[in-house]
Amino acid sequence: SRVRNGLVALQAALSVILVIGAGLFIQSLRNVQRIDLGFNMDRSLTMQPVFVAGQDRGAEVARAIPVIAERLMRAPGVEKVAFGQAGPMAGASLYAVYRPGANAQPVATPSSVAVSPGYFAATGMRLIEGRDFGPGDRPDRSVVVSRSLAQLVWPGKSAVGECLVLEMSGNPCAAVIGVVNDVHRSRIIETTSPQLYRPVDLNDVSLRGPRQLVVLARAGAVMTVTRLAMQEFQRELGDVGALSSRTLSEAMARQLRPWRLGATLFTAFGALAVLVAAFGVYSVVSYTVSQRMHEMGVRVALGGSLRNTAGIVVRGVSFPLGIGILGGLVLAFAGGSLLQSLLYGISAKDPRMFAFAAAAIACAGMIATLGPALRAAKADPIAVLRIQ
């Protein structure tokens, strides 16, 4: 009996730990998916041609992208088209900025990327103040800043109309013409950092010139737009092997894999653990009842009620089940710090998850006990005593 009760307690403890892990990873995945990256994640496509390995055609791509963008603007299914030195979530180089005057210390070191007019609309970024770039804006004369950069350099006042010196080499002060929302630079989970946007130089075919196309497709037209873009790249550049085209959601899928994997594994093991625990409790209680059927028959013959007889069986399993659940909660609480680095937006010791896991295992155990308990309570005294 002690061995059987010990196995019930052990199964309950392990099941509690796995159910808690499943709940934590599922909630963590949901928290990550709710993060606002600042872009239109489902309809904004980043596009770049792929050539034969080792083939360097960057200058040709830089010349072709503005032409292709102009054609795609009139294509069906296309809402907005833009291009830039890099696309969203592709990282950016740091660029020190200074106030006009003799002060040689940088006031900030934002990440910087050169983009075309319409880039903010094509990526789903929000223009908070001022305006977007226009055809007459020059890279060294006009800039758009992120909200965090505006608050850092000009706290408590409007940044539009102010100016920044982009380098210490005597360049003129570049006027701030607009302020946009903060966006993530390269990762889903990152701290907000100041960012600076400059007009892309169409005459620059180096890495600072047009390198990537950004298209905002209409709802349901992502595949159509991708096919049209591939045709335009082949028409302009000839032997394009493939087109690297994906929505921002697809681009971020790889970063979501650890949370998805954790949630999937823990959910699968947690569900299996609950089933095994329920089956284990049922097996133990059923075997115990079969051994005590003579006793149960005598109790019924002496006037034992259905409730009292079934209660004996339920109480017999409640103690080891409760000990196992309590032990699982203690172990999960003690080992929570080992799991915390893998979670986001939730504590590894979240009381809601502990309560849910305890309730789930307790319910599974009680449901598994119900059948054998009713069988014991409905024992026929005459048939049981005759067999004995």
mmCIF file of C-alpha atoms in Angstrom:
data_model
loop_
_atom_site.group_PDB
_atom_site.id
_atom_site.type_symbol
_atom_site.label_atom_id
_atom_site.label_comp_id
_atom_site.label_asym_id
_atom_site.label_seq_id
_atom_site.Cartn_x
_atom_site.Cartn_y
_atom_site.Cartn_z
ATOM 1 C CA SER A 1 0.000 0.000 0.000
ATOM 2 C CA ARG A 2 2.812 2.401 0.831
ATOM 3 C CA VAL A 3 4.541 1.731 -2.474
ATOM 4 C CA ARG A 4 1.311 2.325 -4.377
ATOM 5 C CA ASN A 5 0.645 5.549 -2.508
ATOM 6 C CA GLY A 6 4.216 6.650 -3.099
ATOM 7 C CA LEU A 7 3.848 6.113 -6.834
ATOM 8 C CA VAL A 8 0.614 8.145 -6.871
ATOM 9 C CA ALA A 9 2.375 10.985 -5.044
ATOM 10 C CA LEU A 10 5.361 10.859 -7.411
ATOM 11 C CA GLN A 11 3.151 10.927 -10.503
ATOM 12 C CA ALA A 12 1.193 13.869 -9.118
ATOM 13 C CA ALA A 13 4.382 15.815 -8.313
ATOM 14 C CA LEU A 14 5.891 15.338 -11.762
ATOM 15 C CA SER A 15 2.584 16.182 -13.425
ATOM 16 C CA VAL A 16 2.296 19.432 -11.464
ATOM 17 C CA ILE A 17 5.795 20.486 -12.525
ATOM 18 C CA LEU A 18 5.102 19.795 -16.200
ATOM 19 C CA VAL A 19 1.720 21.529 -16.187
ATOM 20 C CA ILE A 20 3.262 24.600 -14.550
ATOM 21 C CA GLY A 21 6.002 24.622 -17.215
ATOM 22 C CA ALA A 22 3.418 24.316 -19.984
ATOM 23 C CA GLY A 23 1.404 27.233 -18.623
ATOM 24 C CA LEU A 24 4.476 29.424 -18.212
ATOM 25 C CA PHE A 25 5.748 28.806 -21.742
ATOM 26 C CA ILE A 26 2.324 29.275 -23.335
ATOM 27 C CA GLN A 27 1.830 32.601 -21.537
ATOM 28 C CA SER A 28 5.392 33.640 -22.374
ATOM 29 C CA LEU A 29 4.794 32.934 -26.067
ATOM 30 C CA ARG A 30 1.595 34.981 -25.982
ATOM 31 C CA ASN A 31 3.433 37.869 -24.337
ATOM 32 C CA VAL A 32 6.133 37.838 -27.028
ATOM 33 C CA GLN A 33 3.551 37.724 -29.814
ATOM 34 C CA ARG A 34 1.807 40.780 -28.337
ATOM 35 C CA ILE A 35 4.938 42.945 -28.527
ATOM 36 C CA ASP A 36 4.372 45.925 -30.821
ATOM 37 C CA LEU A 37 7.454 46.089 -33.048
ATOM 38 C CA GLY A 38 6.206 49.306 -34.643
ATOM 39 C CA PHE A 39 5.635 47.850 -38.139
ATOM 40 C CA ASN A 40 2.847 46.279 -40.168
ATOM 41 C CA MET A 41 3.911 42.683 -39.601
ATOM 42 C CA ASP A 42 1.540 40.851 -41.961
ATOM 43 C CA ARG A 43 1.417 42.910 -45.158
ATOM 44 C CA SER A 44 4.796 44.677 -45.336
ATOM 45 C CA LEU A 45 7.154 42.694 -47.565
ATOM 46 C CA THR A 46 10.911 43.104 -47.761
ATOM 47 C CA MET A 47 12.421 42.079 -51.094
ATOM 48 C CA GLN A 48 15.935 41.538 -52.312
ATOM 49 C CA PRO A 49 17.207 39.611 -55.386
ATOM 50 C CA VAL A 50 19.379 36.553 -54.873
ATOM 51 C CA PHE A 51 22.115 35.788 -57.412
ATOM 52 C CA VAL A 52 24.548 32.941 -57.906
ATOM 53 C CA ALA A 53 26.756 32.420 -54.864
ATOM 54 C CA GLY A 54 29.689 34.777 -54.851
ATOM 55 C CA GLN A 55 28.246 37.080 -57.497
ATOM 56 C CA ASP A 56 28.456 40.745 -56.488
ATOM 57 C CA ARG A 57 25.943 42.922 -58.328
ATOM 58 C CA GLY A 58 25.236 45.480 -55.614
ATOM 59 C CA ALA A 59 25.698 48.488 -57.893
ATOM 60 C CA GLU A 60 23.225 47.093 -60.436
ATOM 61 C CA VAL A 61 20.695 46.370 -57.700
ATOM 62 C CA ALA A 62 21.031 49.924 -56.333
ATOM 63 C CA ARG A 63 20.269 51.345 -59.794
ATOM 64 C CA ALA A 64 17.424 48.917 -60.506
ATOM 65 C CA ILE A 65 15.465 49.143 -57.263
ATOM 66 C CA PRO A 66 14.117 52.723 -57.783
ATOM 67 C CA VAL A 67 12.999 51.758 -61.313
ATOM 68 C CA ILE A 68 11.294 48.595 -60.065
ATOM 69 C CA ALA A 69 9.628 50.530 -57.239
ATOM 70 C CA GLU A 70 8.178 52.993 -59.747
ATOM 71 C CA ARG A 71 6.666 50.149 -61.804
ATOM 72 C CA LEU A 72 5.247 48.299 -58.804
ATOM 73 C CA MET A 73 3.404 51.385 -57.595
ATOM 74 C CA ARG A 74 0.946 50.873 -60.456
ATOM 75 C CA ALA A 75 0.674 47.092 -60.030
ATOM 76 C CA PRO A 76 -2.547 45.482 -58.742
ATOM 77 C CA GLY A 77 -2.489 44.483 -55.089
ATOM 78 C CA VAL A 78 0.192 47.046 -54.194
ATOM 79 C CA GLU A 79 -0.680 49.747 -51.677
ATOM 80 C CA LYS A 80 2.696 51.395 -51.005
ATOM 81 C CA VAL A 81 6.242 50.920 -52.341
ATOM 82 C CA ALA A 82 9.512 52.234 -50.939
ATOM 83 C CA PHE A 83 13.140 51.217 -50.654
ATOM 84 C CA GLY A 84 16.131 51.879 -48.497
ATOM 85 C CA GLN A 85 19.631 51.090 -47.444
ATOM 86 C CA ALA A 86 18.160 48.297 -45.304
ATOM 87 C CA GLY A 87 14.697 46.976 -44.590
ATOM 88 C CA PRO A 88 12.855 46.845 -41.276
ATOM 89 C CA MET A 89 14.389 44.670 -38.552
ATOM 90 C CA ALA A 90 17.569 44.324 -40.596
ATOM 91 C CA GLY A 91 19.780 46.263 -38.217
ATOM 92 C CA ALA A 92 21.428 49.619 -38.853
ATOM 93 C CA SER A 93 24.760 51.331 -38.287
ATOM 94 C CA LEU A 94 25.339 53.722 -35.407
ATOM 95 C CA TYR A 95 25.666 57.376 -36.338
ATOM 96 C CA ALA A 96 26.856 60.000 -33.834
ATOM 97 C CA VAL A 97 24.954 63.314 -33.912
ATOM 98 C CA TYR A 98 25.887 66.697 -32.431
ATOM 99 C CA ARG A 99 24.231 69.965 -31.625
ATOM 100 C CA PRO A 100 25.277 72.894 -33.788
ATOM 101 C CA GLY A 101 28.071 74.890 -32.181
ATOM 102 C CA ALA A 102 31.461 74.274 -30.704
ATOM 103 C CA ASN A 103 30.504 71.356 -28.437
ATOM 104 C CA ALA A 104 32.429 68.325 -29.693
ATOM 105 C CA GLN A 105 30.586 65.774 -27.557
ATOM 106 C CA PRO A 106 27.852 63.756 -29.322
ATOM 107 C CA VAL A 107 24.398 64.259 -27.863
ATOM 108 C CA ALA A 108 23.310 60.792 -28.996
ATOM 109 C CA THR A 109 24.465 57.823 -31.052
ATOM 110 C CA PRO A 110 21.331 56.592 -32.787
ATOM 111 C CA SER A 111 21.124 53.825 -35.327
ATOM 112 C CA SER A 112 20.776 55.296 -38.794
ATOM 113 C CA VAL A 113 19.319 54.090 -42.079
ATOM 114 C CA ALA A 114 18.756 55.861 -45.404
ATOM 115 C CA VAL A 115 15.232 55.452 -46.806
ATOM 116 C CA SER A 116 13.102 56.730 -49.667
ATOM 117 C CA PRO A 117 9.927 58.836 -49.450
ATOM 118 C CA GLY A 118 7.009 56.611 -48.489
ATOM 119 C CA TYR A 119 9.163 54.220 -46.446
ATOM 120 C CA PHE A 120 7.245 54.895 -43.230
ATOM 121 C CA ALA A 121 3.867 54.265 -44.854
ATOM 122 C CA ALA A 122 5.137 51.117 -46.598
ATOM 123 C CA THR A 123 6.408 49.620 -43.340
ATOM 124 C CA GLY A 124 3.416 50.679 -41.284
ATOM 125 C CA MET A 125 5.356 53.149 -39.150
ATOM 126 C CA ARG A 126 3.403 56.072 -37.723
ATOM 127 C CA LEU A 127 4.356 59.677 -38.389
ATOM 128 C CA ILE A 128 3.782 61.385 -35.035
ATOM 129 C CA GLU A 129 4.782 64.905 -35.999
ATOM 130 C CA GLY A 130 5.972 66.766 -39.085
ATOM 131 C CA ARG A 131 6.177 65.204 -42.521
ATOM 132 C CA ASP A 132 7.766 62.416 -44.550
ATOM 133 C CA PHE A 133 10.687 62.877 -46.911
ATOM 134 C CA GLY A 134 9.968 64.462 -50.276
ATOM 135 C CA PRO A 135 11.779 64.533 -53.644
ATOM 136 C CA GLY A 136 13.652 67.713 -52.735
ATOM 137 C CA ASP A 137 15.140 66.488 -49.440
ATOM 138 C CA ARG A 138 18.897 65.875 -49.383
ATOM 139 C CA PRO A 139 20.708 63.335 -47.188
ATOM 140 C CA ASP A 140 22.815 66.005 -45.476
ATOM 141 C CA ARG A 141 20.015 68.552 -45.021
ATOM 142 C CA SER A 142 16.908 66.673 -43.785
ATOM 143 C CA VAL A 143 16.356 63.954 -41.191
ATOM 144 C CA VAL A 144 13.452 62.221 -39.492
ATOM 145 C CA VAL A 145 13.992 61.103 -35.902
ATOM 146 C CA SER A 146 12.321 58.533 -33.683
ATOM 147 C CA ARG A 147 10.277 59.560 -30.674
ATOM 148 C CA SER A 148 12.982 58.379 -28.233
ATOM 149 C CA LEU A 149 15.689 60.394 -30.008
ATOM 150 C CA ALA A 150 13.488 63.493 -30.008
ATOM 151 C CA GLN A 151 12.825 63.138 -26.281
ATOM 152 C CA LEU A 152 16.510 62.513 -25.589
ATOM 153 C CA VAL A 153 17.860 65.540 -27.448
ATOM 154 C CA TRP A 154 14.925 67.971 -27.021
ATOM 155 C CA PRO A 155 13.085 66.894 -23.855
ATOM 156 C CA GLY A 156 9.763 68.597 -23.321
ATOM 157 C CA LYS A 157 9.665 70.382 -26.686
ATOM 158 C CA SER A 158 8.939 69.702 -30.349
ATOM 159 C CA ALA A 159 11.829 68.349 -32.383
ATOM 160 C CA VAL A 160 10.433 69.525 -35.741
ATOM 161 C CA GLY A 161 12.349 72.567 -36.920
ATOM 162 C CA GLU A 162 15.419 71.767 -34.807
ATOM 163 C CA CYS A 163 18.624 70.571 -36.447
ATOM 164 C CA LEU A 164 21.460 68.118 -35.876
ATOM 165 C CA VAL A 165 25.019 67.963 -37.163
ATOM 166 C CA LEU A 166 25.400 64.442 -38.482
ATOM 167 C CA GLU A 167 29.204 64.388 -38.406
ATOM 168 C CA MET A 168 32.062 66.441 -36.979
ATOM 169 C CA SER A 169 33.504 67.144 -40.396
ATOM 170 C CA GLY A 170 31.852 70.533 -40.823
ATOM 171 C CA ASN A 171 28.665 69.299 -42.484
ATOM 172 C CA PRO A 172 25.730 71.718 -42.316
ATOM 173 C CA CYS A 173 23.051 71.239 -39.715
ATOM 174 C CA ALA A 174 20.357 68.818 -40.932
ATOM 175 C CA ALA A 175 16.819 69.969 -40.190
ATOM 176 C CA VAL A 176 14.431 67.622 -38.378
ATOM 177 C CA ILE A 177 11.339 67.462 -40.576
ATOM 178 C CA GLY A 178 9.442 64.694 -38.802
ATOM 179 C CA VAL A 179 9.142 62.389 -35.805
ATOM 180 C CA VAL A 180 8.082 58.732 -36.107
ATOM 181 C CA ASN A 181 7.227 56.036 -33.596
ATOM 182 C CA ASP A 182 9.963 53.900 -32.078
ATOM 183 C CA VAL A 183 10.491 50.537 -33.755
ATOM 184 C CA HIS A 184 12.605 47.511 -32.994
ATOM 185 C CA ARG A 185 15.924 47.525 -34.778
ATOM 186 C CA SER A 186 16.809 43.848 -35.117
ATOM 187 C CA ARG A 187 15.201 41.685 -32.429
ATOM 188 C CA ILE A 188 11.765 41.053 -30.983
ATOM 189 C CA ILE A 189 13.015 41.592 -27.462
ATOM 190 C CA GLU A 190 15.179 44.669 -27.174
ATOM 191 C CA THR A 191 15.202 47.952 -25.321
ATOM 192 C CA THR A 192 13.983 51.066 -27.101
ATOM 193 C CA SER A 193 16.881 52.835 -28.800
ATOM 194 C CA PRO A 194 17.055 56.205 -30.611
ATOM 195 C CA GLN A 195 16.925 56.034 -34.395
ATOM 196 C CA LEU A 196 17.640 58.445 -37.225
ATOM 197 C CA TYR A 197 16.381 58.306 -40.827
ATOM 198 C CA ARG A 198 18.003 60.080 -43.775
ATOM 199 C CA PRO A 199 16.878 60.416 -47.405
ATOM 200 C CA VAL A 200 18.478 57.709 -49.516
ATOM 201 C CA ASP A 201 20.930 58.961 -52.139
ATOM 202 C CA LEU A 202 19.864 57.547 -55.516
ATOM 203 C CA ASN A 203 23.300 58.315 -56.956
ATOM 204 C CA ASP A 204 25.076 56.299 -54.274
ATOM 205 C CA VAL A 205 25.485 52.689 -55.415
ATOM 206 C CA SER A 206 27.542 51.695 -52.368
ATOM 207 C CA LEU A 207 26.141 49.991 -49.281
ATOM 208 C CA ARG A 208 24.560 53.299 -48.276
ATOM 209 C CA GLY A 209 22.394 53.413 -51.413
ATOM 210 C CA PRO A 210 19.181 51.549 -52.286
ATOM 211 C CA ARG A 211 19.594 47.894 -51.368
ATOM 212 C CA GLN A 212 16.186 46.565 -50.367
ATOM 213 C CA LEU A 213 12.639 47.013 -51.623
ATOM 214 C CA VAL A 214 9.720 47.386 -49.209
ATOM 215 C CA VAL A 215 6.156 46.810 -50.443
ATOM 216 C CA LEU A 216 2.912 47.161 -48.511
ATOM 217 C CA ALA A 217 0.529 44.684 -50.116
ATOM 218 C CA ARG A 218 -3.228 44.851 -49.924
ATOM 219 C CA ALA A 219 -5.003 42.266 -47.793
ATOM 220 C CA GLY A 220 -4.829 38.847 -49.454
ATOM 221 C CA ALA A 221 -2.454 39.977 -52.211
ATOM 222 C CA VAL A 222 0.914 39.032 -50.703
ATOM 223 C CA MET A 223 1.556 36.121 -53.093
ATOM 224 C CA THR A 224 0.437 38.141 -56.140
ATOM 225 C CA VAL A 225 2.725 41.029 -55.242
ATOM 226 C CA THR A 226 5.668 38.681 -54.694
ATOM 227 C CA ARG A 227 5.181 37.127 -58.125
ATOM 228 C CA LEU A 228 4.944 40.540 -59.814
ATOM 229 C CA ALA A 229 8.076 41.752 -58.029
ATOM 230 C CA MET A 230 10.011 38.681 -59.175
ATOM 231 C CA GLN A 231 9.001 39.389 -62.762
ATOM 232 C CA GLU A 232 10.159 43.001 -62.465
ATOM 233 C CA PHE A 233 13.520 42.028 -60.977
ATOM 234 C CA GLN A 234 14.087 39.503 -63.759
ATOM 235 C CA ARG A 235 13.084 42.077 -66.351
ATOM 236 C CA GLU A 236 15.513 44.659 -64.976
ATOM 237 C CA LEU A 237 18.439 42.488 -63.847
ATOM 238 C CA GLY A 238 18.189 39.443 -66.052
ATOM 239 C CA ASP A 239 19.269 36.170 -64.450
ATOM 240 C CA VAL A 240 17.880 36.600 -60.939
ATOM 241 C CA GLY A 241 18.079 33.190 -59.293
ATOM 242 C CA ALA A 242 15.459 33.874 -56.627
ATOM 243 C CA LEU A 243 13.754 36.642 -54.765
ATOM 244 C CA SER A 244 14.187 36.852 -51.012
ATOM 245 C CA SER A 245 10.678 38.034 -50.147
ATOM 246 C CA ARG A 246 8.958 37.685 -46.813
ATOM 247 C CA THR A 247 6.614 39.513 -44.504
ATOM 248 C CA LEU A 248 7.961 40.857 -41.262
ATOM 249 C CA SER A 249 5.996 38.154 -39.425
ATOM 250 C CA GLU A 250 7.843 35.510 -41.429
ATOM 251 C CA ALA A 251 11.150 37.239 -40.801
ATOM 252 C CA MET A 252 10.511 37.123 -37.055
ATOM 253 C CA ALA A 253 9.374 33.485 -37.048
ATOM 254 C CA ARG A 254 12.889 32.216 -36.368
ATOM 255 C CA GLN A 255 13.198 34.380 -33.270
ATOM 256 C CA LEU A 256 9.880 33.000 -32.003
ATOM 257 C CA ARG A 257 11.000 29.365 -32.348
ATOM 258 C CA PRO A 258 12.463 28.970 -28.828
ATOM 259 C CA TRP A 259 9.189 30.078 -27.224
ATOM 260 C CA ARG A 260 7.092 27.999 -29.613
ATOM 261 C CA LEU A 261 9.295 24.947 -29.037
ATOM 262 C CA GLY A 262 9.142 25.356 -25.276
ATOM 263 C CA ALA A 263 5.379 25.840 -25.306
ATOM 264 C CA THR A 264 4.843 22.841 -27.611
ATOM 265 C CA LEU A 265 7.101 20.457 -25.684
ATOM 266 C CA PHE A 266 5.849 21.399 -22.240
ATOM 267 C CA THR A 267 2.226 21.299 -23.395
ATOM 268 C CA ALA A 268 2.676 17.849 -24.910
ATOM 269 C CA PHE A 269 4.501 16.476 -21.883
ATOM 270 C CA GLY A 270 2.100 18.223 -19.506
ATOM 271 C CA ALA A 271 -0.959 16.725 -21.218
ATOM 272 C CA LEU A 272 0.692 13.308 -21.258
ATOM 273 C CA ALA A 273 1.590 13.655 -17.584
ATOM 274 C CA VAL A 274 -2.023 14.451 -16.654
ATOM 275 C CA LEU A 275 -3.254 11.402 -18.569
ATOM 276 C CA VAL A 276 -0.612 9.149 -17.011
ATOM 277 C CA ALA A 277 -1.370 10.496 -13.539
ATOM 278 C CA ALA A 278 -5.098 9.946 -14.018
ATOM 279 C CA PHE A 279 -4.529 6.431 -15.352
ATOM 280 C CA GLY A 280 -2.111 5.696 -12.508
ATOM 281 C CA VAL A 281 -4.590 6.861 -9.873
ATOM 282 C CA TYR A 282 -7.353 4.857 -11.506
ATOM 283 C CA SER A 283 -5.203 1.710 -11.625
ATOM 284 C CA VAL A 284 -4.109 2.003 -8.002
ATOM 285 C CA VAL A 285 -7.601 2.761 -6.680
ATOM 286 C CA SER A 286 -9.193 0.068 -8.822
ATOM 287 C CA TYR A 287 -6.722 -2.542 -7.584
ATOM 288 C CA THR A 288 -7.183 -1.428 -3.970
ATOM 289 C CA VAL A 289 -10.966 -1.615 -4.272
ATOM 290 C CA SER A 290 -10.787 -5.124 -5.787
ATOM 291 C CA GLN A 291 -8.737 -6.250 -2.761
ATOM 292 C CA ARG A 292 -11.191 -4.654 -0.303
ATOM 293 C CA MET A 293 -14.461 -5.739 -1.934
ATOM 294 C CA HIS A 294 -15.210 -8.136 0.973
ATOM 295 C CA GLU A 295 -14.845 -5.252 3.404
ATOM 296 C CA MET A 296 -17.004 -3.008 1.241
ATOM 297 C CA GLY A 297 -19.672 -5.700 1.011
ATOM 298 C CA VAL A 298 -19.760 -6.044 4.782
ATOM 299 C CA ARG A 299 -20.057 -2.277 5.194
ATOM 300 C CA VAL A 300 -22.959 -2.145 2.748
ATOM 301 C CA ALA A 301 -24.608 -5.114 4.471
ATOM 302 C CA LEU A 302 -24.358 -3.322 7.820
ATOM 303 C CA GLY A 303 -26.112 -0.277 6.389
ATOM 304 C CA GLY A 304 -23.226 1.817 5.073
ATOM 305 C CA SER A 305 -24.505 4.517 2.771
ATOM 306 C CA LEU A 306 -23.316 5.119 -0.769
ATOM 307 C CA ARG A 307 -21.678 8.373 0.293
ATOM 308 C CA ASN A 308 -19.815 6.909 3.260
ATOM 309 C CA THR A 309 -18.563 3.862 1.380
ATOM 310 C CA ALA A 310 -17.384 5.897 -1.625
ATOM 311 C CA GLY A 311 -15.844 8.428 0.745
ATOM 312 C CA ILE A 312 -13.539 5.756 2.178
ATOM 313 C CA VAL A 313 -12.083 5.155 -1.269
ATOM 314 C CA VAL A 314 -11.776 8.873 -2.088
ATOM 315 C CA ARG A 315 -10.083 9.677 1.234
ATOM 316 C CA GLY A 316 -7.673 6.832 0.697
ATOM 317 C CA VAL A 317 -6.284 8.408 -2.472
ATOM 318 C CA SER A 318 -6.659 12.062 -1.444
ATOM 319 C CA PHE A 319 -3.746 11.963 0.998
ATOM 320 C CA PRO A 320 -1.018 10.681 -1.391
ATOM 321 C CA LEU A 321 -2.447 12.797 -4.206
ATOM 322 C CA GLY A 322 -2.363 15.911 -2.012
ATOM 323 C CA ILE A 323 1.186 15.157 -0.835
ATOM 324 C CA GLY A 324 2.308 14.758 -4.454
ATOM 325 C CA ILE A 325 0.678 18.007 -5.551
ATOM 326 C CA LEU A 326 2.235 19.881 -2.636
ATOM 327 C CA GLY A 327 5.638 18.367 -3.367
ATOM 328 C CA GLY A 328 5.376 19.320 -7.038
ATOM 329 C CA LEU A 329 4.513 22.909 -6.125
ATOM 330 C CA VAL A 330 7.497 23.132 -3.778
ATOM 331 C CA LEU A 331 9.891 21.704 -6.363
ATOM 332 C CA ALA A 332 8.553 23.996 -9.102
ATOM 333 C CA PHE A 333 8.910 27.017 -6.818
ATOM 334 C CA ALA A 334 12.451 26.060 -5.822
ATOM 335 C CA GLY A 335 13.556 25.486 -9.421
ATOM 336 C CA GLY A 336 11.769 28.493 -10.902
ATOM 337 C CA SER A 337 14.951 30.566 -11.132
ATOM 338 C CA LEU A 338 16.434 28.014 -13.561
ATOM 339 C CA LEU A 339 13.550 28.614 -15.969
ATOM 340 C CA GLN A 340 13.220 32.377 -15.616
ATOM 341 C CA SER A 341 15.767 33.252 -18.336
ATOM 342 C CA LEU A 342 13.672 31.331 -20.896
ATOM 343 C CA LEU A 343 10.463 33.244 -20.130
ATOM 344 C CA TYR A 344 9.216 36.675 -21.107
ATOM 345 C CA GLY A 345 6.721 38.886 -19.311
ATOM 346 C CA ILE A 346 5.851 36.362 -16.624
ATOM 347 C CA SER A 347 7.481 35.162 -13.420
ATOM 348 C CA ALA A 348 8.487 31.507 -13.164
ATOM 349 C CA LYS A 349 6.722 31.596 -9.770
ATOM 350 C CA ASP A 350 3.457 33.043 -11.047
ATOM 351 C CA PRO A 351 0.770 32.003 -8.508
ATOM 352 C CA ARG A 352 -1.910 31.642 -11.214
ATOM 353 C CA MET A 353 0.057 28.892 -12.941
ATOM 354 C CA PHE A 354 0.694 27.100 -9.649
ATOM 355 C CA ALA A 355 -2.995 27.246 -8.742
ATOM 356 C CA PHE A 356 -4.039 26.038 -12.200
ATOM 357 C CA ALA A 357 -1.619 23.102 -12.136
ATOM 358 C CA ALA A 358 -2.689 22.032 -8.651
ATOM 359 C CA ALA A 359 -6.376 22.231 -9.595
ATOM 360 C CA ALA A 360 -5.823 20.346 -12.867
ATOM 361 C CA ILE A 361 -4.045 17.411 -11.209
ATOM 362 C CA ALA A 362 -6.490 17.317 -8.295
ATOM 363 C CA CYS A 363 -9.458 17.224 -10.682
ATOM 364 C CA ALA A 364 -7.835 14.549 -12.854
ATOM 365 C CA GLY A 365 -7.146 12.434 -9.768
ATOM 366 C CA MET A 366 -10.662 12.795 -8.387
ATOM 367 C CA ILE A 367 -12.244 11.974 -11.752
ATOM 368 C CA ALA A 368 -10.064 8.863 -12.003
ATOM 369 C CA THR A 369 -11.160 7.830 -8.490
ATOM 370 C CA LEU A 370 -14.858 8.270 -9.181
ATOM 371 C CA GLY A 371 -15.380 4.983 -11.094
ATOM 372 C CA PRO A 372 -13.757 2.612 -8.572
ATOM 373 C CA ALA A 373 -15.377 4.477 -5.659
ATOM 374 C CA LEU A 374 -18.877 4.023 -7.103
ATOM 375 C CA ARG A 375 -18.105 0.370 -7.822
ATOM 376 C CA ALA A 376 -17.164 -0.131 -4.175
ATOM 377 C CA ALA A 377 -20.215 1.725 -2.897
ATOM 378 C CA LYS A 378 -22.574 -0.335 -5.054
ATOM 379 C CA ALA A 379 -21.084 -3.679 -4.068
ATOM 380 C CA ASP A 380 -23.691 -6.456 -3.722
ATOM 381 C CA PRO A 381 -23.141 -7.904 -0.203
ATOM 382 C CA ILE A 382 -24.621 -11.302 -1.035
ATOM 383 C CA ALA A 383 -22.530 -11.783 -4.181
ATOM 384 C CA VAL A 384 -19.340 -10.519 -2.533
ATOM 385 C CA LEU A 385 -19.727 -12.675 0.620
ATOM 386 C CA ARG A 386 -20.596 -15.750 -1.467
ATOM 387 C CA ILE A 387 -17.408 -15.325 -3.526
ATOM 388 C CA GLN A 388 -15.351 -14.950 -0.357
#
